[in-house]
Amino acid sequence: MSDQFKALVLNQEGENFTRDIKSIDKKFLKDGNVKVKVHYSCLNYKDALILKNGARLVKDFPHIPGIDFSGVVEESSHKNFKSGDEVILTGWRVGEIYFGGYSQFANVNGDFLVKKPKNLDLRQSMILGTAGLTALMCSFTAKATREELLLGEKVENVIVSGASGGVGSMAVMMLSKLGCNVTAITGKDNNIDYLKSLGAKSVINTSEMTKDARPLDKGLWDGAVDTVGGKVLENILAQTKDGGIVSACGNAADIKINTTVMPFIIRGVKLWGINSVTASIKRRQFLWNEAGKLLDFGIIEKSIKEISLDEVINIYPKMLKGETSGRYLINLNK
Ligand SMILES: NC(=O)c1ccc[n+]([C@@H]2O[C@H](COP(=O)([O-])OP(=O)(O)OC[C@H]3O[C@@H](n4cnc5c(N)ncnc54)[C@H](OP(=O)(O)O)[C@@H]3O)[C@@H](O)[C@H]2O)c1
């Protein structure tokens, strides 16, 4: 590898928080038994929070953010990886307590890596990224966990909130490919056609899901994926039918929910928390192998904005204001 390479570096000195693209030396990278040449990373909501001010997740500065990446192993002393292997990294607090993927090279613990499945390329892997893995976890929970693990009724009608976001848009497509009738919730009416192109049968505005929820409303959904929390999740819980699983992964609207026990004790609704950060490697490898079957990249490509590391700095504030849609793919060689 060349000694100098490009990375986005965060720093905090007193009240002064900075984000700069820098040319850094390989000695700047910290420990890790696998060195990866990073090809792609992406911009997730958590990345945007970290880029703003470290989000209390980053404790040591200077710091390289980027919670996920795909790339090729350059050097390895880990038993499972060798030079030339194509790998995917998401979660494990990389980009928070460890240096992350907003860098042309990353040193990482090989225990965190997944081998890229053959039916995805490095670019497609990061079109998915953390959002895709989380959407896979949410979708399999809402659909397969109920049908196969709990031997429950068939999951037909499902609802997805924050539908034009990274996790939401992938969940819409995955659940639709899994054979569900998907209702997408979005605050952006100009995304209706896009959401239908992903497979949504119907689209409703977020404002319809932010009223004060009744303890039990008319049961409409066999399952749900919630990425926003707050009142939307309260209403989803009240509208979920007998035995339905609500996969909750996000808090884009609110961290609080004000609900009653009624959906849980009268309808047996399950509120199923999703955390992709520490999912086991075994589960990740299974889900990544399924991913290629559940996505139509021809359609997703239309919503992908491929950006350089430099452009990230202008885009993350818009994501925090809920003004972005689809996926931002970061090409480290752009
Ligand atoms: N648990 C995990 O393992 C895990 C992993 C990844 C992400 N997450 C979390 O999942 C959430 C979504 O992540 P993401 O990367 O998909 O983010 P994103 O791309 O920014 O999407 C979030 C979407 O939520 C909707 N939204 C934003 N603000 C809202 C508000 N105030 N009220 C209602 N809806 C709002 C918007 O959808 P519309 O434009 O369609 O309205 C937005 O596109 C975040 O909270 C993130 O931290 C959790």
XYZ file of C-alpha atoms and ligand atoms in Angstrom:
382
model
C 0.000 0.000 0.000
C 1.099 3.573 -0.513
C 2.132 5.330 2.681
C -0.222 8.262 2.195
C -3.946 7.963 1.626
C -7.140 9.960 1.982
C -9.468 9.878 5.003
C -12.135 12.017 6.612
C -10.827 12.971 10.040
C -12.931 14.314 12.920
C -11.326 16.315 15.658
C -12.505 18.040 18.803
C -10.544 20.628 20.699
C -12.613 22.242 23.430
C -15.826 23.479 21.804
C -14.301 23.330 18.329
C -15.486 20.269 16.352
C -13.898 19.823 12.901
C -14.282 17.474 9.922
C -11.574 17.524 7.272
C -10.452 15.403 4.369
C -6.789 14.724 5.068
C -3.915 12.881 3.522
C -2.751 10.587 6.306
C 0.024 8.122 6.860
C -0.579 4.396 7.423
C 0.977 4.786 10.891
C -2.110 6.855 11.796
C -4.275 3.694 11.654
C -4.742 1.881 14.946
C -4.715 -1.817 15.769
C -6.494 -4.500 13.819
C -5.237 -7.764 12.419
C -6.663 -7.242 8.913
C -5.773 -4.311 6.665
C -8.473 -3.596 4.093
C -8.302 -1.416 0.993
C -11.703 0.220 1.267
C -13.646 0.511 -1.996
C -17.042 1.704 -0.773
C -18.683 3.008 2.357
C -22.051 4.742 2.765
C -23.843 7.460 4.679
C -26.187 6.124 7.351
C -28.239 8.105 9.845
C -25.761 7.128 12.584
C -22.880 8.387 10.432
C -24.680 11.719 10.117
C -25.063 11.944 13.911
C -21.358 11.180 14.396
C -20.332 13.679 11.714
C -22.327 16.390 13.496
C -20.582 16.193 16.880
C -19.479 12.631 17.615
C -22.946 11.888 19.025
C -21.351 10.915 22.366
C -20.409 7.678 20.605
C -16.903 8.824 19.720
C -14.766 9.315 22.797
C -11.269 9.716 21.353
C -10.105 12.257 18.789
C -8.763 12.532 16.148
C -11.140 9.927 14.742
C -12.022 8.365 11.383
C -15.816 7.786 11.123
C -17.760 5.459 8.799
C -19.766 2.626 10.353
C -19.528 0.299 7.359
C -17.392 -0.511 4.337
C -16.601 -3.073 1.678
C -13.155 -3.730 0.288
C -10.300 -6.091 -0.417
C -7.939 -7.530 2.187
C -4.428 -6.154 1.721
C -2.680 -7.899 4.646
C -3.977 -10.274 7.305
C -2.757 -12.182 10.328
C -6.303 -13.463 11.035
C -6.834 -17.159 10.345
C -10.009 -16.659 8.282
C -8.736 -13.992 5.896
C -5.946 -13.649 3.359
C -4.772 -11.016 0.923
C -7.249 -10.596 -1.943
C -10.376 -11.656 -0.001
C -13.388 -9.419 -0.620
C -14.987 -8.463 2.687
C -17.873 -6.540 4.251
C -17.820 -4.733 7.565
C -20.885 -3.363 9.363
C -21.404 -2.544 13.021
C -19.307 -3.732 15.992
C -18.928 -0.007 16.821
C -16.433 0.475 14.001
C -16.540 4.188 13.132
C -17.394 4.892 16.787
C -14.792 3.412 19.117
C -12.650 2.039 16.273
C -11.538 3.879 13.140
C -14.061 3.380 10.359
C -14.585 3.255 6.630
C -14.303 6.921 5.612
C -10.721 6.157 4.683
C -8.998 4.523 1.711
C -7.487 1.973 4.120
C -8.815 0.509 7.371
C -7.269 -1.756 9.985
C -9.911 -3.948 11.563
C -10.360 -6.970 13.814
C -10.920 -9.945 11.504
C -13.598 -11.270 13.891
C -15.799 -8.391 12.670
C -15.585 -9.230 8.961
C -17.966 -11.126 6.712
C -16.873 -12.682 3.424
C -18.708 -11.039 0.559
C -21.224 -13.429 -1.010
C -20.570 -14.357 -4.657
C -23.867 -12.941 -5.922
C -23.066 -9.373 -4.782
C -20.174 -7.147 -5.846
C -18.358 -4.708 -3.534
C -20.464 -1.780 -4.747
C -23.762 -3.630 -4.251
C -22.626 -4.708 -0.781
C -22.408 -1.081 0.277
C -25.596 -0.091 -1.522
C -26.949 -2.395 1.178
C -24.482 -1.635 3.977
C -25.718 -1.364 7.557
C -29.136 -0.272 6.297
C -29.470 -3.378 4.155
C -28.376 -5.759 6.889
C -30.772 -4.075 9.329
C -33.613 -4.251 6.797
C -32.862 -7.953 6.299
C -32.981 -8.562 10.050
C -36.244 -6.616 10.372
C -37.893 -8.259 7.366
C -36.946 -11.829 8.296
C -38.166 -11.192 11.849
C -41.540 -9.780 10.796
C -42.095 -12.510 8.181
C -40.055 -15.688 8.758
C -39.841 -15.578 12.558
C -43.609 -15.497 12.826
C -44.287 -18.058 10.105
C -41.420 -20.491 10.697
C -40.119 -20.116 14.250
C -43.434 -19.347 15.964
C -45.418 -21.483 13.473
C -47.882 -18.621 13.138
C -50.271 -17.419 10.438
C -48.995 -16.361 7.033
C -47.713 -12.793 6.989
C -49.453 -10.967 4.172
C -50.083 -7.324 5.005
C -47.106 -5.452 6.407
C -46.317 -1.813 7.059
C -42.924 -0.067 6.889
C -42.211 3.373 8.375
C -39.528 5.855 7.267
C -40.007 4.093 3.959
C -37.914 6.319 1.750
C -34.923 6.128 4.107
C -32.067 3.644 3.820
C -33.479 0.893 6.052
C -37.109 1.580 5.117
C -36.636 1.507 1.339
C -34.739 -1.809 1.486
C -37.337 -3.320 3.821
C -40.109 -2.302 1.389
C -38.375 -4.151 -1.439
C -37.366 -7.192 0.635
C -40.825 -7.737 2.130
C -42.399 -7.292 -1.274
C -39.982 -9.900 -2.749
C -40.893 -12.181 0.173
C -44.486 -12.021 -1.093
C -46.061 -9.487 1.284
C -48.441 -6.647 0.470
C -46.400 -3.715 1.684
C -47.830 -0.403 2.870
C -45.129 2.258 3.022
C -45.309 5.232 5.384
C -43.528 8.358 4.199
C -43.584 12.057 4.972
C -42.647 12.836 1.369
C -45.537 12.588 -1.111
C -43.126 13.067 -4.004
C -41.684 9.621 -3.163
C -44.928 7.735 -3.785
C -43.943 6.556 -7.281
C -40.468 5.595 -6.075
C -41.897 3.536 -3.203
C -44.318 1.810 -5.580
C -41.391 1.013 -7.890
C -39.721 -0.721 -4.916
C -42.804 -2.898 -4.507
C -45.100 -0.972 -2.124
C -48.761 -1.793 -2.843
C -49.901 1.375 -1.102
C -48.366 4.455 0.453
C -49.678 6.539 3.343
C -48.470 9.841 4.711
C -46.691 9.922 8.073
C -49.279 12.450 9.279
C -51.891 9.642 9.227
C -49.804 7.759 11.790
C -49.009 10.545 14.249
C -52.400 10.919 15.960
C -52.665 9.884 19.625
C -52.888 6.103 19.371
C -55.809 4.241 20.944
C -54.881 1.228 23.120
C -56.222 -0.967 20.310
C -57.162 0.246 16.863
C -58.610 -1.716 13.941
C -56.139 -4.566 13.266
C -54.605 -4.044 9.824
C -51.062 -5.454 9.786
C -49.686 -8.990 10.089
C -46.240 -7.533 10.646
C -44.322 -4.270 10.620
C -40.902 -2.689 10.302
C -40.499 0.559 12.217
C -37.485 2.805 11.699
C -38.804 5.987 13.325
C -40.165 5.240 16.834
C -42.459 7.704 18.655
C -46.102 8.135 17.690
C -45.733 6.210 14.449
C -44.643 3.129 16.379
C -47.443 3.661 18.927
C -50.008 3.633 16.092
C -48.410 0.632 14.383
C -48.619 -1.362 17.630
C -52.289 -0.464 18.070
C -53.067 -1.498 14.460
C -51.174 -4.805 14.459
C -53.289 -7.933 14.212
C -53.184 -11.039 16.423
C -49.685 -12.493 16.789
C -48.040 -9.898 14.550
C -44.371 -9.031 14.975
C -43.306 -5.382 14.935
C -39.564 -5.130 14.224
C -38.331 -1.878 15.738
C -34.876 -0.697 14.738
C -34.850 3.093 14.692
C -35.639 6.406 16.295
C -35.531 8.857 13.369
C -38.626 10.601 14.849
C -38.421 9.950 18.574
C -36.831 7.690 21.177
C -39.981 7.620 23.325
C -43.097 5.521 22.964
C -46.256 5.928 24.985
C -48.247 2.742 24.660
C -50.357 0.354 26.742
C -50.046 -3.350 27.377
C -53.215 -3.993 25.324
C -51.602 -4.922 21.961
C -49.324 -7.349 23.813
C -51.840 -9.047 26.126
C -54.994 -8.943 23.992
C -53.488 -9.590 20.563
C -50.165 -11.198 21.467
C -48.370 -8.574 19.400
C -44.604 -8.823 19.694
C -42.386 -5.772 19.771
C -39.099 -7.185 18.507
C -36.001 -5.038 18.960
C -33.438 -5.184 16.194
C -29.762 -4.427 16.737
C -27.548 -5.121 13.743
C -24.406 -3.825 15.472
C -23.670 -6.969 17.463
C -25.500 -9.585 15.381
C -23.448 -12.787 15.289
C -21.191 -13.481 12.308
C -23.172 -16.677 11.658
C -26.413 -14.711 11.367
C -24.764 -12.001 9.277
C -23.302 -14.530 6.841
C -26.740 -16.165 6.446
C -28.463 -12.819 5.843
C -25.813 -11.511 3.423
C -26.183 -14.713 1.419
C -29.947 -14.095 1.186
C -29.591 -10.410 0.284
C -28.902 -10.825 -3.423
C -32.144 -12.816 -3.867
C -34.302 -10.118 -2.279
C -33.129 -7.060 -4.155
C -33.495 -5.769 -7.665
C -30.445 -3.575 -8.146
C -31.807 -2.332 -11.491
C -34.532 -0.554 -9.516
C -32.471 0.432 -6.467
C -29.758 1.991 -8.644
C -32.203 4.773 -9.585
C -32.168 5.992 -5.982
C -28.420 5.672 -5.398
C -26.334 8.797 -5.232
C -22.681 7.889 -5.573
C -20.619 10.533 -3.831
C -17.027 11.258 -2.880
C -15.715 11.578 0.653
C -15.612 15.357 0.190
C -19.339 15.512 -0.620
C -20.296 13.740 2.616
C -19.606 16.896 4.602
C -22.328 18.845 2.757
C -24.918 16.065 2.728
C -24.997 14.787 6.310
C -26.835 17.883 7.730
C -29.676 17.307 5.224
C -30.001 13.701 6.387
C -30.334 14.878 9.987
C -33.168 17.209 8.906
C -34.984 14.300 7.165
C -34.431 15.981 3.768
C -32.658 13.050 2.070
C -34.053 9.924 0.401
C -32.580 6.655 -0.797
C -28.969 5.663 -0.315
C -25.742 7.651 -0.424
C -22.914 5.399 -1.572
C -19.401 6.698 -0.908
C -16.799 5.753 -3.502
C -13.401 6.015 -1.797
C -11.654 6.255 -5.153
C -13.832 9.098 -6.482
N -30.939 -0.939 15.266
C -30.038 -1.005 14.297
O -29.241 -1.949 14.198
C -30.029 0.076 13.266
C -29.269 -0.043 12.107
C -29.368 0.956 11.125
C -30.174 2.064 11.357
N -30.849 2.166 12.527
C -31.731 3.304 12.805
O -32.811 3.228 11.893
C -33.279 4.542 11.589
C -33.262 4.744 10.086
O -31.921 4.710 9.608
P -31.606 5.067 8.076
O -30.141 4.897 7.894
O -32.581 4.364 7.199
O -31.948 6.645 8.098
P -32.485 7.571 6.904
O -31.976 7.092 5.597
O -32.207 8.977 7.320
O -34.056 7.307 6.924
C -34.871 7.729 7.978
C -36.254 8.002 7.408
O -37.122 8.216 8.499
C -38.118 9.154 8.148
N -38.082 10.256 9.109
C -37.064 11.113 9.357
N -37.406 11.984 10.311
C -38.670 11.684 10.677
C -39.585 12.224 11.607
N -39.273 13.263 12.386
N -40.823 11.661 11.718
C -41.152 10.590 10.959
N -40.341 10.046 10.039
C -39.110 10.567 9.912
C -37.796 9.617 6.746
O -38.567 8.784 5.879
P -39.608 9.411 4.828
O -38.772 10.378 4.045
O -40.075 8.278 4.027
O -40.648 10.070 5.651
C -36.340 9.269 6.576
O -36.005 9.050 5.234
C -32.357 5.498 12.346
O -32.954 5.845 13.570
C -31.107 4.669 12.575
O -30.366 5.107 13.693
C -30.792 1.205 13.478
